[in-house]
CSV table of C-alpha atoms and ligand atoms in Angstrom, one decimal:
chain,number,residue,atom,x,y,z
O,30,MET,CA,0.1,-0.1,0.0
O,31,HIS,CA,2.7,2.3,1.0
O,32,THR,CA,4.7,1.7,-2.1
O,33,GLN,CA,1.6,2.4,-4.2
O,34,ILE,CA,1.0,5.7,-2.5
O,35,VAL,CA,4.6,6.7,-2.8
O,36,ARG,CA,4.7,5.6,-6.5
O,37,ALA,CA,1.3,7.6,-7.2
O,38,LEU,CA,2.8,10.7,-5.6
O,39,GLY,CA,5.9,10.5,-7.8
O,40,LEU,CA,3.7,9.9,-10.8
O,41,ALA,CA,1.9,13.2,-9.8
O,42,THR,CA,5.0,15.2,-9.2
O,43,LEU,CA,6.3,14.0,-12.7
O,44,LEU,CA,2.9,15.0,-14.4
O,45,SER,CA,2.8,18.4,-12.7
O,46,GLY,CA,6.5,18.9,-13.6
O,47,ALA,CA,5.8,18.0,-17.2
O,48,ALA,CA,2.5,20.2,-17.3
O,49,GLN,CA,4.7,23.1,-15.8
O,50,ALA,CA,7.5,22.6,-18.3
O,51,SER,CA,5.0,23.1,-21.2
O,52,ASP,CA,3.4,26.1,-19.5
O,53,GLY,CA,6.9,27.5,-19.1
O,54,ARG,CA,8.1,26.6,-22.5
O,55,SER,CA,5.4,28.5,-24.3
O,56,LEU,CA,5.8,31.7,-21.9
O,57,ALA,CA,9.5,31.6,-23.0
O,58,ALA,CA,8.8,31.0,-26.6
O,59,ALA,CA,6.7,34.1,-26.7
O,60,GLN,CA,9.5,36.1,-25.3
O,61,GLY,CA,12.2,34.5,-27.6
O,62,ILE,CA,13.9,33.0,-24.4
O,63,ALA,CA,15.5,29.7,-24.4
O,64,HIS,CA,13.8,26.9,-22.5
O,65,PRO,CA,15.1,25.8,-20.2
O,66,ALA,CA,17.7,28.6,-20.0
O,67,VAL,CA,21.3,28.3,-19.2
O,68,ILE,CA,22.4,31.5,-17.5
O,69,ALA,CA,26.1,31.8,-16.9
O,70,HIS,CA,26.3,33.4,-13.5
O,71,ARG,CA,29.1,36.2,-13.7
O,72,GLY,CA,30.3,34.0,-16.6
O,73,ALA,CA,31.7,30.5,-16.1
O,74,SER,CA,32.6,31.8,-12.7
O,75,PHE,CA,33.4,28.5,-11.0
O,76,ASP,CA,36.5,28.1,-13.6
O,77,ALA,CA,37.6,31.3,-14.0
O,78,PRO,CA,37.6,34.7,-12.1
O,79,GLU,CA,34.1,36.0,-12.1
O,80,SER,CA,33.0,38.7,-14.5
O,81,THR,CA,36.4,38.6,-16.4
O,82,ARG,CA,36.9,37.9,-19.9
O,83,PRO,CA,38.0,34.2,-19.6
O,84,ALA,CA,35.0,33.6,-17.6
O,85,TYR,CA,32.6,35.2,-20.2
O,86,LEU,CA,34.5,33.6,-23.1
O,87,LEU,CA,34.3,30.2,-21.5
O,88,ALA,CA,30.7,30.6,-20.9
O,89,ARG,CA,30.1,31.7,-24.4
O,90,GLU,CA,32.2,28.7,-26.0
O,91,LEU,CA,30.3,26.1,-23.5
O,92,GLY,CA,27.1,27.3,-25.1
O,93,ALA,CA,25.5,29.3,-22.5
O,94,ASP,CA,22.3,31.0,-23.6
O,95,TYR,CA,23.0,34.0,-21.4
O,96,LEU,CA,26.1,35.8,-19.9
O,97,GLU,CA,24.8,37.0,-16.5
O,98,LEU,CA,26.3,40.5,-15.4
O,99,ASP,CA,25.8,42.9,-12.5
O,100,LEU,CA,26.1,46.5,-13.8
O,101,GLN,CA,27.5,49.5,-11.9
O,102,ARG,CA,28.8,52.9,-13.1
O,103,THR,CA,32.3,54.4,-12.5
O,104,ARG,CA,32.9,58.1,-11.2
O,105,ASP,CA,33.2,59.2,-15.0
O,106,GLY,CA,30.1,57.6,-15.9
O,107,VAL,CA,31.1,54.4,-17.7
O,108,LEU,CA,29.0,51.3,-17.1
O,109,VAL,CA,31.1,48.5,-15.7
O,110,VAL,CA,30.5,44.9,-14.7
O,111,VAL,CA,31.4,44.2,-10.9
O,112,HIS,CA,29.4,42.1,-8.4
O,113,ASP,CA,30.2,43.7,-4.9
O,114,ASP,CA,29.6,47.2,-4.1
O,115,VAL,CA,33.4,47.3,-2.9
O,116,LEU,CA,36.4,45.8,-4.7
O,117,SER,CA,38.4,44.2,-1.9
O,118,ARG,CA,37.1,40.6,-2.4
O,119,THR,CA,37.8,40.5,-6.3
O,120,SER,CA,40.8,42.7,-6.8
O,121,ASP,CA,44.1,44.2,-5.4
O,122,VAL,CA,42.5,47.5,-4.5
O,123,ALA,CA,43.7,47.2,-0.9
O,124,GLU,CA,47.4,47.4,-2.3
O,125,ARG,CA,46.9,49.9,-5.2
O,126,PHE,CA,44.5,52.3,-3.3
O,127,PRO,CA,44.9,51.4,0.4
O,128,THR,CA,43.0,54.4,1.6
O,129,ARG,CA,40.0,53.5,-0.6
O,130,ARG,CA,39.8,49.8,-0.3
O,131,ASP,CA,36.3,50.1,1.1
O,132,SER,CA,35.1,52.8,-1.2
O,133,PRO,CA,32.4,52.0,-3.6
O,134,VAL,CA,32.8,51.2,-7.3
O,135,SER,CA,31.1,54.5,-8.0
O,136,ALA,CA,34.0,56.3,-6.4
O,137,PHE,CA,36.6,55.1,-9.0
O,138,THR,CA,37.3,56.4,-12.6
O,139,LEU,CA,37.5,54.0,-15.3
O,140,ALA,CA,41.2,54.3,-15.6
O,141,GLU,CA,41.6,53.4,-11.7
O,142,LEU,CA,39.4,50.4,-12.1
O,143,LYS,CA,41.3,49.2,-15.1
O,144,SER,CA,44.6,49.5,-13.3
O,145,LEU,CA,43.3,46.8,-10.7
O,146,ASP,CA,44.3,42.9,-10.9
O,147,ALA,CA,40.7,41.3,-11.0
O,148,GLY,CA,42.1,37.8,-11.5
O,149,SER,CA,44.8,36.9,-8.9
O,150,TRP,CA,42.5,36.7,-6.0
O,151,PHE,CA,40.8,33.8,-7.7
O,152,ASN,CA,44.2,31.8,-7.8
O,153,GLN,CA,44.7,32.4,-4.2
O,154,ALA,CA,41.1,31.4,-3.2
O,155,TYR,CA,40.9,28.3,-5.5
O,156,PRO,CA,44.6,27.0,-6.1
O,157,ASP,CA,43.2,23.8,-7.6
O,158,ARG,CA,41.7,26.1,-10.3
O,159,ALA,CA,44.4,28.6,-10.6
O,160,ARG,CA,46.0,29.6,-13.9
O,161,ALA,CA,49.2,32.0,-14.3
O,162,SER,CA,47.1,33.6,-17.1
O,163,PHE,CA,44.4,34.7,-14.8
O,164,LYS,CA,46.9,37.2,-13.1
O,165,GLN,CA,46.3,40.8,-14.0
O,166,LEU,CA,42.9,40.4,-15.6
O,167,PRO,CA,40.9,43.7,-15.8
O,168,ILE,CA,37.5,44.6,-14.8
O,169,LEU,CA,35.2,44.8,-18.0
O,170,THR,CA,33.0,47.5,-19.3
O,171,LEU,CA,29.6,46.5,-20.6
O,172,ASP,CA,30.7,47.4,-24.2
O,173,GLU,CA,33.5,44.9,-23.7
O,174,VAL,CA,31.1,41.9,-22.5
O,175,ILE,CA,29.0,43.1,-25.5
O,176,ASP,CA,32.0,42.4,-27.8
O,177,ILE,CA,32.4,39.0,-26.3
O,178,ALA,CA,28.7,38.1,-26.9
O,179,GLU,CA,28.9,39.3,-30.5
O,180,ASP,CA,32.4,37.9,-31.5
O,181,SER,CA,31.8,34.3,-32.2
O,182,PRO,CA,30.8,32.7,-35.6
O,183,GLN,CA,29.4,29.6,-33.7
O,184,GLN,CA,27.9,31.0,-30.5
O,185,ARG,CA,25.2,33.6,-29.9
O,186,PRO,CA,24.6,34.0,-26.3
O,187,GLY,CA,22.3,36.8,-25.0
O,188,LEU,CA,23.0,39.1,-21.9
O,189,TYR,CA,21.3,38.8,-18.8
O,190,ILE,CA,21.9,42.3,-16.9
O,191,GLU,CA,21.2,43.1,-13.3
O,192,THR,CA,21.2,46.7,-12.2
O,193,LYS,CA,23.1,46.3,-8.9
O,194,MET,CA,22.4,48.6,-6.1
O,195,PRO,CA,20.5,51.0,-8.3
O,196,GLY,CA,19.7,53.5,-5.6
O,197,GLN,CA,23.6,54.4,-5.9
O,198,PHE,CA,23.2,55.1,-9.7
O,199,PRO,CA,20.6,57.4,-10.3
O,200,GLY,CA,19.6,57.2,-14.0
O,201,ILE,CA,21.7,54.0,-14.6
O,202,GLU,CA,18.4,52.3,-16.3
O,203,ARG,CA,18.4,55.1,-19.0
O,204,ASP,CA,22.3,54.9,-19.4
O,205,LEU,CA,21.9,51.1,-20.2
O,206,ALA,CA,19.1,51.7,-22.5
O,207,GLU,CA,21.2,54.3,-24.4
O,208,ARG,CA,24.3,51.8,-24.6
O,209,LEU,CA,22.1,48.9,-25.6
O,210,LYS,CA,20.4,50.9,-28.4
O,211,ALA,CA,23.7,52.2,-29.7
O,212,ARG,CA,25.1,48.8,-29.8
O,213,GLY,CA,21.9,47.6,-31.7
O,214,TRP,CA,20.8,45.1,-28.9
O,215,LEU,CA,17.4,46.5,-28.4
O,216,ASP,CA,16.2,45.2,-31.6
O,217,LYS,CA,17.2,41.5,-30.8
O,218,PRO,CA,13.8,39.9,-29.1
O,219,GLY,CA,14.9,37.9,-26.0
O,220,ARG,CA,18.6,38.4,-26.5
O,221,VAL,CA,18.7,40.8,-23.6
O,222,VAL,CA,17.0,40.1,-20.3
O,223,LEU,CA,17.2,42.8,-17.4
O,224,GLN,CA,16.9,41.8,-13.9
O,225,THR,CA,16.7,43.6,-10.5
O,226,PHE,CA,15.8,43.0,-6.9
O,227,ASP,CA,14.6,46.6,-6.8
O,228,ARG,CA,11.1,47.3,-7.5
O,229,ASN,CA,11.8,51.1,-8.4
O,230,SER,CA,14.5,49.9,-10.8
O,231,LEU,CA,12.3,47.6,-12.4
O,232,ARG,CA,9.8,50.2,-13.1
O,233,LEU,CA,12.6,52.5,-14.7
O,234,LEU,CA,13.7,49.5,-16.7
O,235,HIS,CA,10.3,49.2,-18.0
O,236,GLU,CA,9.9,52.8,-18.8
O,237,ALA,CA,13.1,53.0,-20.6
O,238,MET,CA,12.9,49.7,-22.5
O,239,PRO,CA,9.3,48.5,-22.5
O,240,GLN,CA,10.0,45.8,-25.1
O,241,VAL,CA,12.8,44.1,-23.3
O,242,PRO,CA,11.8,41.1,-21.1
O,243,LYS,CA,12.4,41.9,-17.5
O,244,VAL,CA,12.9,39.8,-14.2
O,245,LEU,CA,12.0,40.7,-10.6
O,246,LEU,CA,14.7,38.8,-8.5
O,247,LEU,CA,13.1,37.3,-5.2
O,248,TRP,CA,14.5,36.4,-1.9
O,249,VAL,CA,13.4,36.3,1.8
O,250,GLY,CA,14.3,39.2,3.9
O,251,LYS,CA,14.5,43.0,4.2
O,252,GLY,CA,13.3,44.7,0.9
O,253,SER,CA,11.8,41.5,-0.5
O,254,ILE,CA,9.4,38.7,0.6
O,255,GLU,CA,8.6,38.9,4.3
O,256,PRO,CA,9.7,35.9,6.3
O,257,ALA,CA,7.4,33.7,8.4
O,258,SER,CA,10.2,33.9,11.2
O,259,GLY,CA,9.9,37.6,11.3
O,260,GLN,CA,13.7,37.8,11.8
O,261,SER,CA,16.7,38.9,9.8
O,262,PHE,CA,19.8,36.9,9.8
O,263,VAL,CA,21.5,39.6,11.9
O,264,GLU,CA,18.6,39.7,14.6
O,265,SER,CA,18.9,35.9,14.5
O,266,GLY,CA,22.4,36.0,16.1
O,267,GLU,CA,23.1,32.9,14.0
O,268,ARG,CA,26.7,32.5,12.8
O,269,ASP,CA,25.9,30.2,9.5
O,270,LYS,CA,24.1,32.4,6.9
O,271,ALA,CA,23.3,29.4,4.7
O,272,ALA,CA,21.7,27.4,7.6
O,273,PHE,CA,19.8,30.5,8.6
O,274,TYR,CA,18.3,31.0,5.2
O,275,ALA,CA,17.6,27.3,4.7
O,276,ARG,CA,15.0,27.7,7.3
O,277,GLN,CA,13.4,30.9,5.9
O,278,ARG,CA,10.1,30.6,4.4
O,279,PRO,CA,7.7,33.4,3.1
O,280,ARG,CA,5.3,34.5,5.8
O,281,ASP,CA,2.3,32.9,4.0
O,282,ARG,CA,1.2,32.1,0.3
O,283,ALA,CA,-0.4,35.5,0.3
O,284,GLU,CA,2.8,37.3,0.8
O,285,PHE,CA,4.5,35.2,-2.0
O,286,GLU,CA,1.5,36.0,-4.3
O,287,ARG,CA,1.8,39.6,-3.5
O,288,TRP,CA,5.5,39.8,-5.0
O,289,LEU,CA,4.2,38.1,-8.0
O,290,GLU,CA,1.9,40.8,-8.5
O,291,PHE,CA,4.7,43.4,-7.9
O,292,ALA,CA,6.6,41.8,-10.6
O,293,LYS,CA,3.9,41.8,-13.0
O,294,ALA,CA,2.7,45.4,-12.3
O,295,GLY,CA,6.4,46.5,-12.8
O,296,GLY,CA,6.5,45.0,-16.1
O,297,ALA,CA,8.4,41.8,-15.4
O,298,ILE,CA,7.6,38.6,-17.4
O,299,ALA,CA,9.5,36.2,-15.1
O,300,THR,CA,10.8,36.1,-11.4
O,301,GLY,CA,14.2,35.2,-10.3
O,302,PRO,CA,13.8,33.3,-6.9
O,303,SER,CA,16.6,32.1,-4.7
O,304,ALA,CA,17.2,28.4,-3.9
O,305,ARG,CA,18.7,26.4,-1.1
O,306,ARG,CA,21.6,24.4,-2.2
O,307,SER,CA,21.7,20.7,-1.2
O,308,GLN,CA,25.5,21.3,0.2
O,309,LEU,CA,24.4,24.9,1.5
O,310,GLY,CA,27.5,27.2,1.6
O,311,GLU,CA,28.0,30.5,-0.1
O,312,GLN,CA,25.1,31.5,-2.6
O,313,SER,CA,22.7,29.0,-0.8
O,314,TYR,CA,19.5,31.0,0.4
O,315,ALA,CA,15.8,30.4,1.2
O,316,ASP,CA,14.1,27.9,-1.1
O,317,LEU,CA,11.6,29.8,-3.2
O,318,ILE,CA,11.2,27.1,-5.9
O,319,GLU,CA,8.7,24.7,-4.2
O,320,PRO,CA,6.4,23.4,-6.8
O,321,TRP,CA,3.4,25.2,-5.6
O,322,MET,CA,5.4,28.4,-6.1
O,323,ASN,CA,6.5,27.7,-9.6
O,324,GLN,CA,2.9,26.7,-10.5
O,325,LEU,CA,1.5,29.9,-9.1
O,326,SER,CA,4.0,31.9,-11.3
O,327,HIS,CA,3.1,30.0,-14.4
O,328,GLN,CA,-0.5,30.7,-13.7
O,329,GLN,CA,0.3,34.3,-13.3
O,330,GLY,CA,2.0,34.1,-16.7
O,331,LEU,CA,5.4,34.4,-15.2
O,332,LEU,CA,8.5,32.3,-16.1
O,333,VAL,CA,10.9,31.1,-13.2
O,334,HIS,CA,14.7,31.5,-13.4
O,335,VAL,CA,16.3,30.2,-10.2
O,336,TYR,CA,19.8,31.5,-8.9
O,337,THR,CA,22.3,29.9,-8.2
O,338,LEU,CA,22.7,26.2,-8.6
O,339,ASP,CA,25.8,24.3,-9.5
O,340,GLU,CA,25.4,20.6,-8.6
O,341,PRO,CA,23.3,17.9,-10.8
O,342,VAL,CA,21.4,17.1,-7.9
O,343,ASP,CA,20.1,20.4,-7.3
O,344,PHE,CA,19.6,21.0,-11.1
O,345,ALA,CA,17.4,17.9,-11.1
O,346,LYS,CA,15.4,19.0,-8.2
O,347,ALA,CA,14.9,22.5,-9.7
O,348,MET,CA,13.9,21.1,-13.1
O,349,GLN,CA,11.2,18.5,-11.3
O,350,ALA,CA,9.9,21.6,-9.3
O,351,GLY,CA,9.0,23.4,-12.6
O,352,VAL,CA,11.7,26.2,-13.1
O,353,ASP,CA,12.3,27.4,-16.6
O,354,GLY,CA,15.9,28.2,-16.4
O,355,ILE,CA,19.0,28.1,-13.7
O,356,PHE,CA,21.7,30.6,-13.2
O,357,THR,CA,24.8,28.8,-12.6
O,358,ASN,CA,28.4,29.1,-12.0
O,359,ARG,CA,29.4,26.0,-13.7
O,360,THR,CA,27.8,26.3,-17.3
O,361,GLY,CA,29.6,23.1,-18.2
O,362,ALA,CA,27.9,21.2,-15.6
O,363,LEU,CA,24.4,22.5,-16.4
O,364,MET,CA,25.2,22.0,-20.4
O,365,ARG,CA,26.0,18.3,-19.4
O,366,PHE,CA,23.0,18.0,-17.4
O,367,TYR,CA,20.8,19.1,-20.2
O,368,GLY,CA,22.6,16.9,-22.7
O,369,ARG,CA,23.8,20.0,-24.7
O,370,ALA,CA,27.5,19.8,-24.2
O,371,ASP,CA,30.1,19.1,-26.7
O,372,ALA,CA,33.1,17.1,-26.3
O,373,LEU,CA,35.4,19.5,-24.9
O,374,GLU,CA,35.8,20.0,-21.0
O,375,GLU,CA,36.1,23.3,-19.3
O,376,GLY,CA,40.0,23.0,-19.0
O,377,GLN,CA,40.4,22.2,-22.7
O,378,VAL,CA,38.3,25.1,-23.6
O,379,LEU,CA,40.2,27.5,-21.6
O,380,ARG,CA,43.5,26.2,-23.0
O,381,ARG,CA,42.0,26.8,-26.6
O,382,LEU,CA,41.1,30.2,-25.6
O,383,GLY,CA,44.7,30.9,-24.5
O,384,TYR,CA,44.4,30.7,-20.8
K,419,LIG,O1,21.1,37.9,-10.5
K,419,LIG,C1,20.7,36.8,-9.9
K,419,LIG,C2,21.8,36.5,-8.9
K,419,LIG,O2,22.9,36.9,-9.5
K,419,LIG,C3,21.6,37.3,-7.6
K,419,LIG,O3,22.6,37.1,-6.9
K,419,LIG,O4,24.0,38.5,-5.6
K,419,LIG,O5,24.9,36.9,-7.3
K,419,LIG,O6,23.8,38.9,-8.0
K,419,LIG,P1,23.8,37.8,-7.1
K,420,LIG,CA1,23.5,38.9,-10.4
C-alpha cells in the first residue's frame, strides 16, 4: 500500500512537472527566451575569475544561452561589470589604493578600475583552479562584454543584465538603454533580459525599455518577501548564513503572491527566486522554488529563473519543481545535465582560448 502511494505521488510530481514545463516553454517562446535557459552567473565563474574575459569567453564557448552580469557605473560615467559594492574581495584594491579599499565602485574612474588586478584573488582562493594567465585580468566594461557576446561565428549568447544597488546610480536604467540601443541590442527579441531586486529600478527599466523582457529577483528578507520567522539574519544572532536562510519561508502564500503581483505590475515577465543548495555554503539561500510556487508563477503568466545552482542533484530538483531556467557558476555542468554539451571539457576550452 505504502509503495503504491509513493509511486502515485511520484507520478503526480512528474506529471505536474511536465505540465509546468509545457506552460513555461510557451511563455518563454513568446519572449524569444531559451527553455530551459542556461544563465552563466558572472560568466563561467567556477572555472575562471568572475566577471572577467575568460569567464565570459568560456561561458560563451560552452554554449550558455545568457552571460549574466552585474551593472555598476564609474565616477566618470562608464557602465562596468562588478558584483560587490566594494572591490576588496575580487581585486588588489587594498594594495593599489589602500585608503580607498572600502570605497564603492562609483568612487573610482574607469582608468583607476582598469589598473586593478581582478584575477589573482581567484588563484589564491581556488589553487586547484588557478592559472598563471588569470593574473592581472582587468575589470570589464559593459561594452566589452557585448563584444564577447557578439564575437563568435558559432555561439550567440544573450546578456542577462542586473542593475546592482541601483539606488547608488541614479539614471543607470537610461544609461543602459542608451548603450544597448547604440549597440543595436534593443532590436534582438529575447537576446537581452534585464533583472533587478529593486522594484523602483524594475519600473525605470520598463519605462526605458518596455519591449525588453524583465525579471524581478526574489529572496526572503528586508526589501523582499517577508519571512515567516519575522527575523533577519543579524537579529537571529546565528553565525551560519546558509543554515539560517535554509529555514526561511515566506510569511504565507499571500505574501508570495503579493510579490508575483509586484513583478507583473512592474512589467516583469519572470521572477528570479533564490534556492537552497543541497550542500548549503555560499550562494545558498531560502528555497523559493517549491512546486506550488512555480505553479502559481506560471498561472500568473510568469517564467521562473532560479539562482544559483551548481550541482546536478540541485539541477534535477529544480527542474522537477518546474523552473524554466537556472543561473549557474558551472555552465559546463548544466550543459552536460541538459545533454547539450559538446566533447570538450572546461580546461580544454580555456586552453584553446589561450588561458
Ligand atoms: O542575478 C541573480 C543572482 O545573480 C542574484 O544574486 O548576488 O549573485 O547577483 P547575485
Ligand atoms: Ca546578479
